[in-house]
Amino acid sequence: MKIVLEKEQRVFFTSDTHYNHSNICSATTNWDTNNNRSVRHFGSLEMMNAVLVDNINALVRENDILIHLGDWSFGGFESIQHFRDRLVCKNIHLVLGNHDHHIAKNKENVQSLFKSVNIGNTVLTIVEHPVKQEPATKHRFILNHFPIASWQDMGQGVAHLHGHVHLNPELRIGPGKMIDVGVDGNDLSPIGLQEVVSLMEKQPIKSMFSFVDHHELNS
């Protein structure tokens, strides 16, 4: 997937919004929260949904780009469009998560709600709008709903963005150039391209394995 940004257009990433998911909301959960099941602490499911919507709309403008790495919504097929209709952003690209069954099957052409719908291990290239006479800046990422231990062009500094594991802010960055962009590790909000780039520049080229993975080597 290649995205060429227009002037003043911005890119944001997010994942695991779980819009309308009653079990992830403390007011409506049936989970045993004493058994290490993390929930979001809200007085009602409607409050949780509203915060997710408001946080996205506060950052992502109509012409910006939002890349969502899966687990879009819960609570039935209708929740997919209900969530989409509440967001002002026109350009939402979705990488399918393990709970996006209706979207994967394209029930009632629901994929048309998104700019694109992608499977895992999506290679993303973002070309920033050139500033004055400077050449355009390019960024490459490997997108997947699930975290992966090693990925294409890791040795060249390509970062891996994922969701699924609902890591808290202290754990969202992996041992190498990988980050959980899910809302639970990012104040229930999307994270911007420039912040991702800044965080990943500081990370070493390293896989999740304890031994040296030959993909870490730039060759």
mmCIF file of C-alpha atoms in Angstrom:
data_model
loop_
_atom_site.group_PDB
_atom_site.id
_atom_site.type_symbol
_atom_site.label_atom_id
_atom_site.label_comp_id
_atom_site.label_asym_id
_atom_site.label_seq_id
_atom_site.Cartn_x
_atom_site.Cartn_y
_atom_site.Cartn_z
ATOM 1 C CA MET A 1 0.000 0.000 0.000
ATOM 2 C CA LYS A 2 1.394 3.386 -0.971
ATOM 3 C CA ILE A 3 0.098 6.708 0.316
ATOM 4 C CA VAL A 4 1.286 9.976 -1.194
ATOM 5 C CA LEU A 5 0.349 12.792 1.135
ATOM 6 C CA GLU A 6 -1.192 16.010 -0.055
ATOM 7 C CA LYS A 7 -0.092 19.354 1.382
ATOM 8 C CA GLU A 8 -0.937 19.588 5.111
ATOM 9 C CA GLN A 9 -2.418 16.065 5.094
ATOM 10 C CA ARG A 10 -1.442 14.001 8.132
ATOM 11 C CA VAL A 11 -1.373 10.268 8.966
ATOM 12 C CA PHE A 12 -2.474 8.640 12.211
ATOM 13 C CA PHE A 13 -2.401 5.019 13.375
ATOM 14 C CA THR A 14 -4.659 3.180 15.784
ATOM 15 C CA SER A 15 -5.891 -0.314 16.588
ATOM 16 C CA ASP A 16 -8.197 -2.311 18.835
ATOM 17 C CA THR A 17 -10.817 0.349 19.363
ATOM 18 C CA HIS A 18 -13.309 -2.429 20.223
ATOM 19 C CA TYR A 19 -16.129 0.056 19.753
ATOM 20 C CA ASN A 20 -19.292 -1.114 21.531
ATOM 21 C CA HIS A 21 -17.514 -4.076 23.155
ATOM 22 C CA SER A 22 -19.389 -4.607 26.407
ATOM 23 C CA ASN A 23 -16.823 -6.938 28.005
ATOM 24 C CA ILE A 24 -13.953 -4.487 27.678
ATOM 25 C CA CYS A 25 -15.949 -1.789 29.501
ATOM 26 C CA SER A 26 -15.884 -2.061 33.302
ATOM 27 C CA ALA A 27 -19.553 -1.074 33.677
ATOM 28 C CA THR A 28 -20.818 -3.905 31.473
ATOM 29 C CA THR A 29 -18.139 -6.615 31.541
ATOM 30 C CA ASN A 30 -18.744 -10.286 32.275
ATOM 31 C CA TRP A 31 -15.015 -10.938 32.492
ATOM 32 C CA ASP A 32 -13.342 -11.945 35.710
ATOM 33 C CA THR A 33 -11.316 -8.773 36.239
ATOM 34 C CA ASN A 34 -9.367 -10.464 39.035
ATOM 35 C CA ASN A 35 -7.941 -12.888 36.484
ATOM 36 C CA ASN A 36 -5.666 -10.397 34.718
ATOM 37 C CA ARG A 37 -8.354 -9.358 32.239
ATOM 38 C CA SER A 38 -7.842 -5.664 31.608
ATOM 39 C CA VAL A 39 -10.919 -3.511 31.158
ATOM 40 C CA ARG A 40 -11.476 0.152 30.384
ATOM 41 C CA HIS A 41 -12.935 2.008 33.320
ATOM 42 C CA PHE A 42 -16.095 3.779 32.218
ATOM 43 C CA GLY A 43 -19.474 4.275 33.858
ATOM 44 C CA SER A 44 -21.286 3.009 30.771
ATOM 45 C CA LEU A 45 -20.640 1.488 27.355
ATOM 46 C CA GLU A 46 -21.979 4.662 25.744
ATOM 47 C CA MET A 47 -19.367 6.718 27.608
ATOM 48 C CA MET A 48 -16.577 4.479 26.339
ATOM 49 C CA ASN A 49 -17.851 4.717 22.761
ATOM 50 C CA ALA A 50 -18.107 8.500 22.998
ATOM 51 C CA VAL A 51 -14.531 8.871 24.266
ATOM 52 C CA LEU A 52 -13.178 6.706 21.443
ATOM 53 C CA VAL A 53 -15.060 8.769 18.857
ATOM 54 C CA ASP A 54 -14.191 12.130 20.420
ATOM 55 C CA ASN A 55 -10.496 11.271 20.739
ATOM 56 C CA ILE A 56 -10.245 10.315 17.075
ATOM 57 C CA ASN A 57 -12.204 13.335 15.853
ATOM 58 C CA ALA A 58 -10.140 15.677 18.039
ATOM 59 C CA LEU A 59 -6.946 14.650 16.225
ATOM 60 C CA VAL A 60 -7.843 13.295 12.793
ATOM 61 C CA ARG A 61 -9.303 15.871 10.447
ATOM 62 C CA GLU A 62 -11.597 15.168 7.524
ATOM 63 C CA ASN A 63 -8.837 15.062 4.908
ATOM 64 C CA ASP A 64 -6.283 13.294 7.099
ATOM 65 C CA ILE A 65 -5.575 9.560 6.901
ATOM 66 C CA LEU A 66 -6.340 7.076 9.669
ATOM 67 C CA ILE A 67 -4.807 3.609 9.441
ATOM 68 C CA HIS A 68 -6.610 1.173 11.744
ATOM 69 C CA LEU A 69 -4.882 -2.134 12.495
ATOM 70 C CA GLY A 70 -7.926 -4.176 13.339
ATOM 71 C CA ASP A 71 -10.635 -5.108 15.846
ATOM 72 C CA TRP A 72 -12.800 -2.238 14.727
ATOM 73 C CA SER A 73 -16.055 -2.872 16.605
ATOM 74 C CA PHE A 74 -18.202 -5.365 18.500
ATOM 75 C CA GLY A 75 -21.890 -5.691 19.280
ATOM 76 C CA GLY A 76 -23.126 -6.943 15.930
ATOM 77 C CA PHE A 77 -22.885 -5.976 12.283
ATOM 78 C CA GLU A 78 -24.655 -2.647 12.775
ATOM 79 C CA SER A 79 -21.886 -1.362 15.035
ATOM 80 C CA ILE A 80 -19.446 -1.293 12.107
ATOM 81 C CA GLN A 81 -21.298 1.448 10.259
ATOM 82 C CA HIS A 82 -22.451 3.182 13.436
ATOM 83 C CA PHE A 83 -18.829 3.703 14.469
ATOM 84 C CA ARG A 84 -17.780 4.718 10.959
ATOM 85 C CA ASP A 85 -20.587 7.267 10.661
ATOM 86 C CA ARG A 86 -19.442 9.025 13.836
ATOM 87 C CA LEU A 87 -15.918 9.668 12.530
ATOM 88 C CA VAL A 88 -15.212 12.763 10.430
ATOM 89 C CA CYS A 89 -12.149 11.333 8.660
ATOM 90 C CA LYS A 90 -12.872 10.422 5.037
ATOM 91 C CA ASN A 91 -9.761 8.290 4.544
ATOM 92 C CA ILE A 92 -9.716 5.231 6.806
ATOM 93 C CA HIS A 93 -7.601 2.233 5.813
ATOM 94 C CA LEU A 94 -8.258 -0.972 7.748
ATOM 95 C CA VAL A 95 -5.949 -3.928 8.328
ATOM 96 C CA LEU A 96 -8.191 -6.809 9.372
ATOM 97 C CA GLY A 97 -8.019 -8.067 12.950
ATOM 98 C CA ASN A 98 -9.184 -11.357 14.390
ATOM 99 C CA HIS A 99 -12.576 -9.899 15.383
ATOM 100 C CA ASP A 100 -13.386 -8.263 12.036
ATOM 101 C CA HIS A 101 -15.346 -11.229 10.672
ATOM 102 C CA HIS A 102 -18.169 -9.310 9.006
ATOM 103 C CA ILE A 103 -15.742 -6.928 7.331
ATOM 104 C CA ALA A 104 -13.533 -9.790 6.112
ATOM 105 C CA LYS A 105 -16.576 -11.452 4.543
ATOM 106 C CA ASN A 106 -17.678 -8.071 3.130
ATOM 107 C CA LYS A 107 -21.199 -8.566 4.414
ATOM 108 C CA GLU A 108 -23.545 -6.162 2.613
ATOM 109 C CA ASN A 109 -20.510 -4.558 0.956
ATOM 110 C CA VAL A 110 -19.360 -3.165 4.307
ATOM 111 C CA GLN A 111 -15.786 -2.811 3.023
ATOM 112 C CA SER A 112 -16.986 0.192 1.012
ATOM 113 C CA LEU A 113 -17.039 2.163 4.283
ATOM 114 C CA PHE A 114 -13.235 2.171 4.185
ATOM 115 C CA LYS A 115 -10.684 3.588 1.784
ATOM 116 C CA SER A 116 -9.086 0.141 1.690
ATOM 117 C CA VAL A 117 -9.311 -3.155 3.570
ATOM 118 C CA ASN A 118 -6.081 -5.143 3.871
ATOM 119 C CA ILE A 119 -4.907 -8.457 5.250
ATOM 120 C CA GLY A 120 -1.870 -8.867 7.507
ATOM 121 C CA ASN A 121 1.786 -8.184 6.703
ATOM 122 C CA THR A 122 0.848 -5.162 4.628
ATOM 123 C CA VAL A 123 3.824 -3.169 3.383
ATOM 124 C CA LEU A 124 3.047 0.536 3.752
ATOM 125 C CA THR A 125 5.006 3.312 2.068
ATOM 126 C CA ILE A 126 4.156 6.899 2.983
ATOM 127 C CA VAL A 127 5.517 9.718 0.840
ATOM 128 C CA GLU A 128 5.358 13.056 2.599
ATOM 129 C CA HIS A 129 4.586 16.233 0.677
ATOM 130 C CA PRO A 130 7.901 17.932 -0.200
ATOM 131 C CA VAL A 131 8.740 21.122 1.672
ATOM 132 C CA LYS A 132 10.089 23.918 -0.592
ATOM 133 C CA GLN A 133 12.976 22.464 -2.611
ATOM 134 C CA GLU A 134 13.634 19.509 -0.311
ATOM 135 C CA PRO A 135 13.012 16.002 -1.728
ATOM 136 C CA ALA A 136 9.967 14.127 -0.521
ATOM 137 C CA THR A 137 10.476 12.052 2.635
ATOM 138 C CA LYS A 138 9.524 8.381 2.491
ATOM 139 C CA HIS A 139 8.615 6.089 5.380
ATOM 140 C CA ARG A 140 8.115 2.330 5.223
ATOM 141 C CA PHE A 141 6.320 0.131 7.716
ATOM 142 C CA ILE A 142 5.110 -3.451 8.030
ATOM 143 C CA LEU A 143 1.510 -3.459 9.262
ATOM 144 C CA ASN A 144 -0.115 -6.422 10.945
ATOM 145 C CA HIS A 145 -2.863 -6.805 13.506
ATOM 146 C CA PHE A 146 -0.772 -9.352 15.400
ATOM 147 C CA PRO A 147 2.773 -8.631 16.582
ATOM 148 C CA ILE A 148 5.354 -10.616 14.627
ATOM 149 C CA ALA A 149 8.866 -11.546 15.719
ATOM 150 C CA SER A 150 10.674 -10.775 12.456
ATOM 151 C CA TRP A 151 9.632 -8.982 9.285
ATOM 152 C CA GLN A 152 10.585 -7.922 5.782
ATOM 153 C CA ASP A 153 13.441 -5.384 5.541
ATOM 154 C CA MET A 154 13.861 -5.246 9.309
ATOM 155 C CA GLY A 155 17.625 -4.965 8.765
ATOM 156 C CA GLN A 156 17.057 -1.819 6.702
ATOM 157 C CA GLY A 157 15.313 -0.119 9.607
ATOM 158 C CA VAL A 158 11.729 -0.747 8.530
ATOM 159 C CA ALA A 159 9.463 -0.601 11.599
ATOM 160 C CA HIS A 160 6.620 -2.960 12.438
ATOM 161 C CA LEU A 161 3.312 -1.524 13.656
ATOM 162 C CA HIS A 162 0.744 -3.822 15.263
ATOM 163 C CA GLY A 163 -2.167 -4.101 17.662
ATOM 164 C CA HIS A 164 -3.952 -7.076 19.256
ATOM 165 C CA VAL A 165 -2.102 -7.325 22.575
ATOM 166 C CA HIS A 166 -3.509 -4.215 24.305
ATOM 167 C CA LEU A 167 -0.183 -3.288 25.866
ATOM 168 C CA ASN A 168 -0.026 -0.455 28.379
ATOM 169 C CA PRO A 169 2.067 2.666 27.609
ATOM 170 C CA GLU A 170 5.168 1.317 29.363
ATOM 171 C CA LEU A 171 5.189 -1.861 27.261
ATOM 172 C CA ARG A 172 3.897 -0.664 23.880
ATOM 173 C CA ILE A 173 7.401 -0.435 22.333
ATOM 174 C CA GLY A 174 9.054 -3.769 21.586
ATOM 175 C CA PRO A 175 12.736 -4.745 21.848
ATOM 176 C CA GLY A 176 13.382 -3.441 18.337
ATOM 177 C CA LYS A 177 11.624 -1.176 15.888
ATOM 178 C CA MET A 178 8.084 -2.299 16.691
ATOM 179 C CA ILE A 179 5.195 -0.607 18.468
ATOM 180 C CA ASP A 180 1.671 -1.466 19.572
ATOM 181 C CA VAL A 181 -0.434 1.385 18.174
ATOM 182 C CA GLY A 182 -3.574 0.144 19.937
ATOM 183 C CA VAL A 183 -5.636 2.651 21.878
ATOM 184 C CA ASP A 184 -4.981 1.042 25.272
ATOM 185 C CA GLY A 185 -1.314 2.039 25.161
ATOM 186 C CA ASN A 186 -1.951 5.470 23.668
ATOM 187 C CA ASP A 187 -4.458 7.213 25.959
ATOM 188 C CA LEU A 188 -7.374 5.754 23.966
ATOM 189 C CA SER A 189 -6.283 7.900 21.019
ATOM 190 C CA PRO A 190 -4.573 7.517 17.648
ATOM 191 C CA ILE A 191 -0.834 8.126 17.393
ATOM 192 C CA GLY A 192 0.584 10.395 14.694
ATOM 193 C CA LEU A 193 3.091 9.466 12.018
ATOM 194 C CA GLN A 194 5.751 11.855 13.285
ATOM 195 C CA GLU A 195 5.566 10.477 16.826
ATOM 196 C CA VAL A 196 5.882 6.926 15.512
ATOM 197 C CA VAL A 197 8.886 7.885 13.388
ATOM 198 C CA SER A 198 10.537 9.668 16.324
ATOM 199 C CA LEU A 199 10.021 6.726 18.676
ATOM 200 C CA MET A 200 11.228 4.151 16.158
ATOM 201 C CA GLU A 201 14.366 6.117 15.242
ATOM 202 C CA LYS A 202 15.566 5.602 18.813
ATOM 203 C CA GLN A 203 15.046 1.844 18.707
ATOM 204 C CA PRO A 204 17.733 -0.664 17.703
ATOM 205 C CA ILE A 205 17.320 -3.081 14.822
ATOM 206 C CA LYS A 206 16.405 -6.213 16.739
ATOM 207 C CA SER A 207 13.839 -9.005 16.545
ATOM 208 C CA MET A 208 11.876 -10.501 19.445
ATOM 209 C CA PHE A 209 14.177 -13.553 19.512
ATOM 210 C CA SER A 210 16.814 -13.866 22.228
ATOM 211 C CA PHE A 211 19.369 -14.978 19.615
ATOM 212 C CA VAL A 212 20.617 -12.946 16.643
ATOM 213 C CA ASP A 213 18.114 -13.138 13.792
ATOM 214 C CA HIS A 214 19.913 -12.830 10.435
ATOM 215 C CA HIS A 215 17.120 -10.472 9.336
ATOM 216 C CA GLU A 216 18.595 -7.922 11.758
ATOM 217 C CA LEU A 217 21.593 -7.641 9.448
ATOM 218 C CA ASN A 218 21.445 -5.149 6.607
ATOM 219 C CA SER A 219 22.448 -7.419 3.767
#
